[in-house]
Coordinates of C-alpha atoms and ligand atoms in Angstrom, one line a residue:
X1 CA 0.0 -0.1 -0.1
X2 CA 1.7 3.1 -1.1
X3 CA 2.1 6.2 1.7
X4 CA -1.2 8.1 2.4
X5 CA 0.4 11.8 2.7
X6 CA -3.0 12.6 3.7
X7 CA -2.8 10.8 7.0
X8 CA 1.5 12.2 7.9
X9 CA 0.8 15.1 10.8
X10 CA 3.6 17.1 10.2
X11 CA 6.5 17.3 10.5
X12 CA 7.6 13.7 10.5
X13 CA 10.6 12.1 8.5
X14 CA 8.3 9.0 7.3
X15 CA 10.3 5.5 6.7
X16 CA 8.8 3.7 3.9
X17 CA 9.2 0.4 5.0
X18 CA 9.0 -1.5 2.0
X19 CA 11.4 0.4 0.3
X20 CA 14.0 0.0 2.9
X21 CA 13.1 -3.3 2.8
X22 CA 14.3 -3.3 -1.3
X23 CA 17.4 -1.7 0.1
X24 CA 18.6 -4.1 2.7
X25 CA 17.6 -6.9 0.6
X26 CA 20.1 -5.8 -2.0
X27 CA 23.3 -5.2 0.5
X28 CA 22.5 -9.1 1.9
X29 CA 22.4 -10.2 -1.6
X30 CA 26.4 -8.8 -2.0
X31 CA 26.9 -10.0 1.2
X32 CA 26.1 -13.2 1.0
X33 CA 27.5 -13.6 -2.8
X34 CA 31.1 -12.3 -2.0
X35 CA 31.2 -13.7 0.9
X36 CA 32.2 -11.1 3.1
X37 CA 30.8 -8.8 6.1
X38 CA 28.6 -5.6 5.5
X39 CA 28.1 -3.8 8.7
X40 CA 25.6 -0.8 9.2
X41 CA 27.5 2.4 9.6
X42 CA 25.5 4.1 12.1
X43 CA 26.8 7.4 11.5
X44 CA 24.5 7.7 8.4
X45 CA 21.8 6.3 10.5
X46 CA 21.2 5.3 13.8
X47 CA 16.9 5.5 14.4
X48 CA 17.2 2.3 16.5
X49 CA 13.5 2.3 16.8
X50 CA 14.0 0.3 13.2
X51 CA 16.9 -1.8 14.0
X52 CA 14.5 -5.0 14.4
X53 CA 14.2 -4.6 11.2
X54 CA 17.5 -4.7 10.1
X55 CA 18.2 -7.0 12.7
X56 CA 16.1 -9.8 10.1
X57 CA 18.9 -9.2 7.6
X58 CA 22.0 -10.0 10.1
X59 CA 24.1 -7.0 9.8
X60 CA 27.4 -6.2 11.1
X61 CA 27.7 -2.5 12.8
X62 CA 30.2 0.3 12.3
X63 CA 30.5 2.7 15.1
X64 CA 32.6 5.8 15.2
X65 CA 32.3 6.7 19.0
X66 CA 31.1 5.3 22.4
X67 CA 27.7 5.7 22.1
X68 CA 27.4 4.1 18.6
X69 CA 29.4 0.9 19.7
X70 CA 27.1 1.1 22.7
X71 CA 23.6 1.5 20.2
X72 CA 25.0 -1.0 18.5
X73 CA 25.4 -3.7 21.6
X74 CA 22.5 -2.7 22.9
X75 CA 20.5 -2.6 19.8
X76 CA 21.9 -4.5 17.4
X77 CA 22.9 -6.3 19.3
X78 CA 26.2 -6.7 17.6
X79 CA 30.0 -5.7 19.0
X80 CA 31.1 -3.0 16.6
X81 CA 33.9 -2.6 14.5
X82 CA 34.9 0.9 15.3
X83 CA 36.9 3.7 14.3
X84 CA 37.4 7.4 15.8
X85 CA 39.9 10.2 14.1
X86 CA 41.1 9.8 18.2
X87 CA 40.4 8.0 21.5
X88 CA 39.5 9.6 24.6
X89 CA 41.4 7.8 27.8
X90 CA 37.7 7.9 29.8
X91 CA 36.0 5.9 26.9
X92 CA 38.4 3.9 25.3
X93 CA 37.7 0.8 28.3
X94 CA 34.1 1.1 27.7
X95 CA 34.3 1.6 23.8
X96 CA 36.0 -2.2 23.4
X97 CA 33.5 -3.6 26.1
X98 CA 30.9 -3.2 22.9
X99 CA 33.7 -3.5 20.1
X100 CA 34.7 -7.1 17.9
X101 CA 37.1 -4.9 15.9
X102 CA 39.0 -1.3 16.7
X103 CA 40.4 0.6 13.9
X104 CA 43.0 3.5 15.0
X105 CA 43.9 6.8 12.7
X106 CA 47.9 7.4 13.5
X107 CA 50.6 5.0 15.1
X108 CA 50.7 7.1 18.0
X109 CA 46.8 6.2 19.3
X110 CA 47.9 2.4 18.3
X111 CA 50.6 2.3 21.1
X112 CA 48.0 4.4 23.5
X113 CA 45.3 2.0 23.5
X114 CA 46.5 -1.3 21.7
X115 CA 48.0 -3.5 25.3
X116 CA 43.7 -2.8 26.0
X117 CA 42.2 -4.1 23.1
X118 CA 44.3 -6.9 22.8
X119 CA 43.7 -7.5 26.4
X120 CA 39.9 -7.2 25.9
X121 CA 40.2 -9.7 22.6
X122 CA 39.4 -7.4 20.1
X123 CA 40.7 -7.4 16.6
X124 CA 43.6 -3.6 15.6
X125 CA 43.1 -2.3 13.0
X126 CA 45.4 1.0 11.6
X127 CA 43.2 3.6 9.5
X128 CA 45.4 3.9 6.4
X129 CA 45.3 6.4 4.4
X130 CA 45.7 5.7 0.2
X131 CA 45.6 9.3 -1.1
X132 CA 42.9 9.4 -3.5
X133 CA 39.7 9.6 -4.4
X134 CA 37.5 10.4 -6.7
X135 CA 34.8 11.9 -5.4
X136 CA 33.9 15.8 -6.2
X137 CA 33.1 17.3 -2.7
X138 CA 35.8 18.5 -0.8
X139 CA 34.0 18.0 2.4
X140 CA 33.4 14.3 1.9
X141 CA 37.0 13.7 0.7
X142 CA 38.9 11.9 4.0
X143 CA 41.4 11.9 1.6
X144 CA 43.3 14.9 0.0
X145 CA 46.2 16.4 0.7
X146 CA 46.4 17.3 4.4
X147 CA 43.7 14.7 5.7
X148 CA 43.0 14.1 9.3
X149 CA 42.6 11.0 8.7
X150 CA 44.6 7.7 8.6
X151 CA 47.9 7.2 8.5
X152 CA 50.1 7.3 4.7
X153 CA 52.2 4.5 3.3
X154 CA 55.0 6.5 3.5
X155 CA 54.3 6.6 7.2
X156 CA 54.6 3.2 7.3
X157 CA 58.0 2.5 6.7
X158 CA 58.9 0.4 9.1
X159 CA 56.2 -2.4 8.3
X160 CA 52.7 -3.3 10.0
X161 CA 53.4 -3.0 13.5
X162 CA 53.1 -6.1 15.6
X163 CA 49.4 -7.3 17.1
X164 CA 47.9 -5.3 14.3
X165 CA 45.3 -7.5 12.0
X166 CA 43.6 -5.4 9.7
X167 CA 43.4 -1.8 7.2
X168 CA 40.9 0.1 7.2
X169 CA 40.2 3.0 4.2
X170 CA 38.0 5.0 3.6
X171 CA 37.7 7.1 0.0
X172 CA 34.3 6.9 -1.9
X173 CA 31.5 8.8 -1.4
X174 CA 28.4 7.6 -3.2
X175 CA 30.3 5.3 -5.4
X176 CA 30.1 2.7 -7.7
X177 CA 32.6 -0.6 -7.9
X178 CA 34.3 1.1 -10.4
X179 CA 35.9 4.6 -8.6
X180 CA 36.2 1.0 -5.9
X181 CA 37.8 -0.5 -8.0
X182 CA 40.1 2.8 -8.8
X183 CA 40.6 2.8 -5.2
X184 CA 42.0 -0.8 -4.8
X185 CA 44.4 -0.2 -7.3
X186 CA 46.1 2.9 -5.8
X187 CA 45.4 0.3 -1.9
X188 CA 47.1 -2.1 -3.7
X189 CA 50.0 0.0 -5.0
X190 CA 50.6 1.9 -1.9
X191 CA 49.7 -1.3 0.4
X192 CA 49.7 -4.1 -0.8
X193 CA 53.4 -5.4 0.3
X194 CA 51.8 -5.9 3.7
X195 CA 48.5 -7.6 3.0
X196 CA 50.3 -10.9 3.9
X197 CA 50.3 -9.8 7.2
X198 CA 46.9 -9.1 7.5
X199 CA 43.5 -11.1 8.3
X200 CA 41.3 -8.2 7.4
X201 CA 40.6 -5.2 4.8
X202 CA 37.7 -2.7 5.8
X203 CA 37.1 -0.8 2.8
X204 CA 34.8 1.5 4.5
X205 CA 32.0 3.1 3.5
X206 CA 30.6 5.1 0.4
X207 CA 29.1 2.2 -1.9
X208 CA 26.2 3.6 -2.8
X209 CA 25.3 0.2 -3.8
X210 CA 21.5 0.4 -3.6
X211 CA 21.9 3.5 -6.0
X212 CA 19.9 2.7 -9.2
X213 CA 22.6 1.5 -11.9
X214 CA 25.2 0.4 -9.2
X215 CA 26.2 -2.9 -11.2
X216 CA 26.2 -5.3 -8.3
X217 CA 27.7 -8.3 -9.8
X218 CA 29.9 -6.6 -11.1
X219 CA 31.1 -5.6 -7.3
X220 CA 30.5 -8.5 -6.0
X221 CA 33.8 -9.7 -8.3
X222 CA 35.5 -6.6 -7.4
X223 CA 35.4 -8.2 -3.8
X224 CA 35.6 -12.2 -4.9
X225 CA 38.8 -11.3 -6.9
X226 CA 40.3 -9.6 -4.1
X227 CA 39.6 -12.2 -1.8
X228 CA 41.4 -15.0 -3.5
X229 CA 44.1 -12.9 -4.9
X230 CA 45.3 -11.6 -1.0
X231 CA 43.3 -14.2 1.3
X232 CA 42.0 -11.7 3.4
X233 CA 38.5 -11.1 4.9
X234 CA 36.9 -8.2 3.2
X235 CA 34.6 -5.5 5.8
X236 CA 32.4 -3.3 4.1
X237 CA 30.8 -0.7 5.9
X238 CA 28.4 1.8 4.1
X239 CA 25.8 4.3 5.5
X240 CA 23.7 5.7 3.2
X241 CA 23.0 3.1 1.6
X242 CA 21.1 1.2 3.6
X243 CA 18.0 4.0 3.9
X244 CA 18.8 5.5 0.6
X245 CA 15.8 6.3 -0.7
X246 CA 13.6 5.2 1.3
X247 CA 11.5 7.9 2.5
X248 CA 10.3 11.9 3.2
X249 CA 10.8 14.6 5.4
X250 CA 6.6 15.7 5.7
X251 CA 6.2 19.3 5.8
X252 CA 3.5 21.4 5.8
X253 CA 3.3 25.6 4.4
X254 CA 2.6 28.0 7.3
X255 CA 2.5 31.0 5.5
X256 CA 3.4 32.9 1.7
X257 CA 5.6 35.8 1.8
X258 CA 6.5 37.7 -1.2
X259 CA 9.9 40.2 -1.4
X260 CA 11.8 41.8 -4.8
X261 CA 9.3 39.6 -6.9
X262 CA 10.4 36.4 -5.3
X263 CA 7.4 34.2 -3.4
X264 CA 9.1 31.9 -0.6
X265 CA 6.4 29.3 1.3
X266 CA 7.7 29.6 5.0
X267 CA 7.1 25.8 5.7
X268 CA 6.7 23.7 9.7
X269 CA 11.2 22.1 8.7
X270 CA 14.1 24.3 8.2
X271 CA 16.8 23.2 6.0
X272 CA 19.7 24.1 9.1
X273 CA 18.1 21.8 11.3
X274 CA 16.3 18.7 9.6
X275 CA 18.1 18.6 5.9
X276 CA 21.1 20.0 7.0
X277 CA 23.9 18.5 4.0
X278 CA 21.2 20.3 1.2
X279 CA 23.3 23.4 2.7
X280 CA 26.3 21.9 3.7
X281 CA 27.6 19.8 0.0
X282 CA 25.4 21.7 -1.4
X283 CA 22.3 20.5 -3.1
X284 CA 18.5 20.9 -3.8
X285 CA 16.4 18.2 -3.0
X286 CA 13.6 16.4 -4.6
X287 CA 9.9 17.4 -3.7
X288 CA 7.1 15.6 -5.0
X289 CA 4.8 17.2 -7.5
X290 CA 7.7 20.4 -8.1
X291 CA 10.3 20.9 -10.5
X292 CA 12.9 22.9 -11.1
X293 CA 12.1 26.5 -11.9
X294 CA 10.1 26.1 -14.8
X295 CA 9.3 30.1 -16.7
X296 CA 5.0 30.7 -16.4
X297 CA 4.1 28.5 -13.9
X298 CA 3.9 29.3 -10.1
X299 CA 7.3 29.4 -8.4
X300 CA 8.7 29.4 -5.0
X301 CA 11.3 29.2 -2.5
X302 CA 10.9 26.9 0.0
X303 CA 12.0 29.0 3.8
X304 CA 12.9 26.9 6.9
X305 CA 11.1 28.1 10.3
X306 CA 14.4 28.7 11.8
X307 CA 16.2 32.6 11.3
X308 CA 19.1 31.5 10.5
X309 CA 18.6 34.2 7.5
X310 CA 20.5 31.7 4.2
X311 CA 18.1 28.4 5.7
X312 CA 16.0 28.3 2.1
X313 CA 16.3 26.8 -0.6
X314 CA 15.0 27.6 -4.5
X315 CA 13.0 27.8 -6.3
X316 CA 10.9 25.0 -7.3
X317 CA 8.1 25.5 -10.2
X318 CA 4.2 23.6 -9.1
X319 CA 1.4 22.7 -11.3
X320 CA -0.5 25.3 -9.3
X321 CA -0.1 28.5 -7.2
X322 CA 0.3 27.1 -3.4
X323 CA -1.8 28.0 0.1
X324 CA -0.6 27.8 3.4
X325 CA -1.7 24.4 4.6
X326 CA -0.5 22.3 1.7
X327 CA 2.0 19.5 2.0
X328 CA 5.6 19.9 1.1
X329 CA 7.1 16.8 0.7
X330 CA 10.9 16.5 0.1
X331 CA 12.3 12.7 -1.0
X332 CA 15.4 11.0 0.2
X333 CA 15.6 13.0 3.4
X334 CA 15.8 9.3 5.6
X335 CA 20.2 9.1 5.7
X336 CA 22.1 11.6 7.5
X337 CA 19.1 13.5 8.5
X338 CA 17.7 12.3 11.8
X339 CA 21.7 11.8 13.0
X340 CA 22.3 15.3 12.3
X341 CA 19.6 17.4 13.8
X342 CA 19.4 20.4 15.8
X343 CA 16.9 22.2 17.5
X344 CA 19.0 25.7 16.8
X345 CA 16.1 28.2 17.5
X346 CA 13.9 26.0 19.5
X347 CA 12.9 25.1 16.4
X348 CA 10.6 21.9 17.2
X349 CA 11.8 18.2 15.7
X350 CA 9.6 16.8 13.3
X351 CA 8.7 13.7 14.0
X352 CA 9.9 10.0 13.0
X353 CA 7.3 7.0 11.7
X354 CA 7.3 4.5 9.1
X355 CA 4.6 3.2 6.8
X356 CA 4.0 -0.2 6.7
X357 CA 3.1 -1.8 3.8
X358 CA 0.3 -3.9 5.5
X359 CA 0.2 -1.9 8.4
X360 CA 0.1 1.6 7.2
X361 CA 1.6 4.8 9.3
X362 CA 2.9 4.4 12.9
X363 CA 4.3 6.8 14.3
X364 CA 7.9 5.7 16.2
X365 CA 9.0 9.1 17.8
X366 CA 7.5 12.3 19.0
X367 CA 9.4 15.7 20.5
X368 CA 8.3 18.2 22.8
X369 CA 9.8 20.5 25.0
X370 CA 11.4 18.6 27.6
X371 CA 13.9 16.8 24.2
X372 CA 14.9 20.5 23.8
X373 CA 15.4 21.2 27.6
X374 CA 17.1 18.2 28.4
X375 CA 19.4 18.9 25.7
X376 CA 21.2 22.1 28.0
X377 CA 20.9 22.8 31.5
Ligands
PLP401 C1 35.2 5.3 8.0 C2 33.6 6.2 7.7 N1 33.0 4.7 7.2 C3 32.0 4.6 6.4 C4 30.7 6.4 6.5 C5 29.7 5.5 6.0 O1 29.6 6.6 4.5 P1 28.9 6.8 3.9 O2 27.3 6.5 4.1 O3 28.7 7.1 2.8 O4 28.3 4.8 2.9 C6 31.9 7.1 6.3 C7 30.9 8.3 6.5 O5 31.4 9.0 6.5 C8 32.9 7.0 7.0 O6 33.2 8.1 7.6

């Protein structure tokens, strides 16, 4: 049953269970066909209310903080593969209890904590930096010159430190398997000699496996060839791919204002609070029933409800004039949204709901003044 947006109280993020399950099934297919480990990167999506659905598909979890590692353990029932740019002394012991694997960003951090990790039976890895990425967005490029992420090949002159069982790299952003292949060629050139000493290679995230034109068979073959040739376990930790194109941010127009011939629909949601990637990247989201601005058609900016001057995007055209009370439905608003939202300006946080194929709409989280007040003191 398709989503009936009239039933959705706004503002609300709505996950479409059917679309989510399609994505989970595609990723599971890759995991099984290539016989690799695939983790859910919690930084992209951590709405644990829907983790029972994820659990049905048997993925592991990747964490980048104590909070994520603990959530993985408590709500997904797995120990995390953890990586952070640095670990704090007051957190490391607890992180290790929730982790099966831990990757260190520098040799300093490795030396600081490897004994503790080893003692707890946690598999130790190093984040390496192949210094190559073909992403066009600097904000999502962890491999550009001067990056703070990972050890370069040059810094591994003395070989792989004893006790290290794996390498972890992350270079891709919303990429296909051909981009991965290019990264692997560079990785092998720079780090290939170390592979016989390793048990696993974590190839990070950025694999948009559930994207429309993604060549899954090519990915499976690439991974199987690598595994066969180098005899290491392969781990992938995509984030976006799980919830890519699986839901919406549903909002209502509260007012329409006009200045210098520009009409702005003021919404009960905000770009800066609820869709931050739109401003950060930046990218223009798709609105159901709207198109990019077209001459002669009713055209509007969408204005956020915060007081940030830049909290707007434009322009979209509609087939009729908009009115207060109309719904504006932003597509693909599940990954990297709810995990990044803020309550800046005291703006109401949208609810979070799921639309089940048979069960219809279920609100899984509502926010009120207590959530706003409890964040600060
Ligand atoms: C180390 C690491 N792993 C995995 C991911 C997930 O990437 P994506 O959501 O693009 O698949 C990220 C994203 O920043 C990351 O930094």
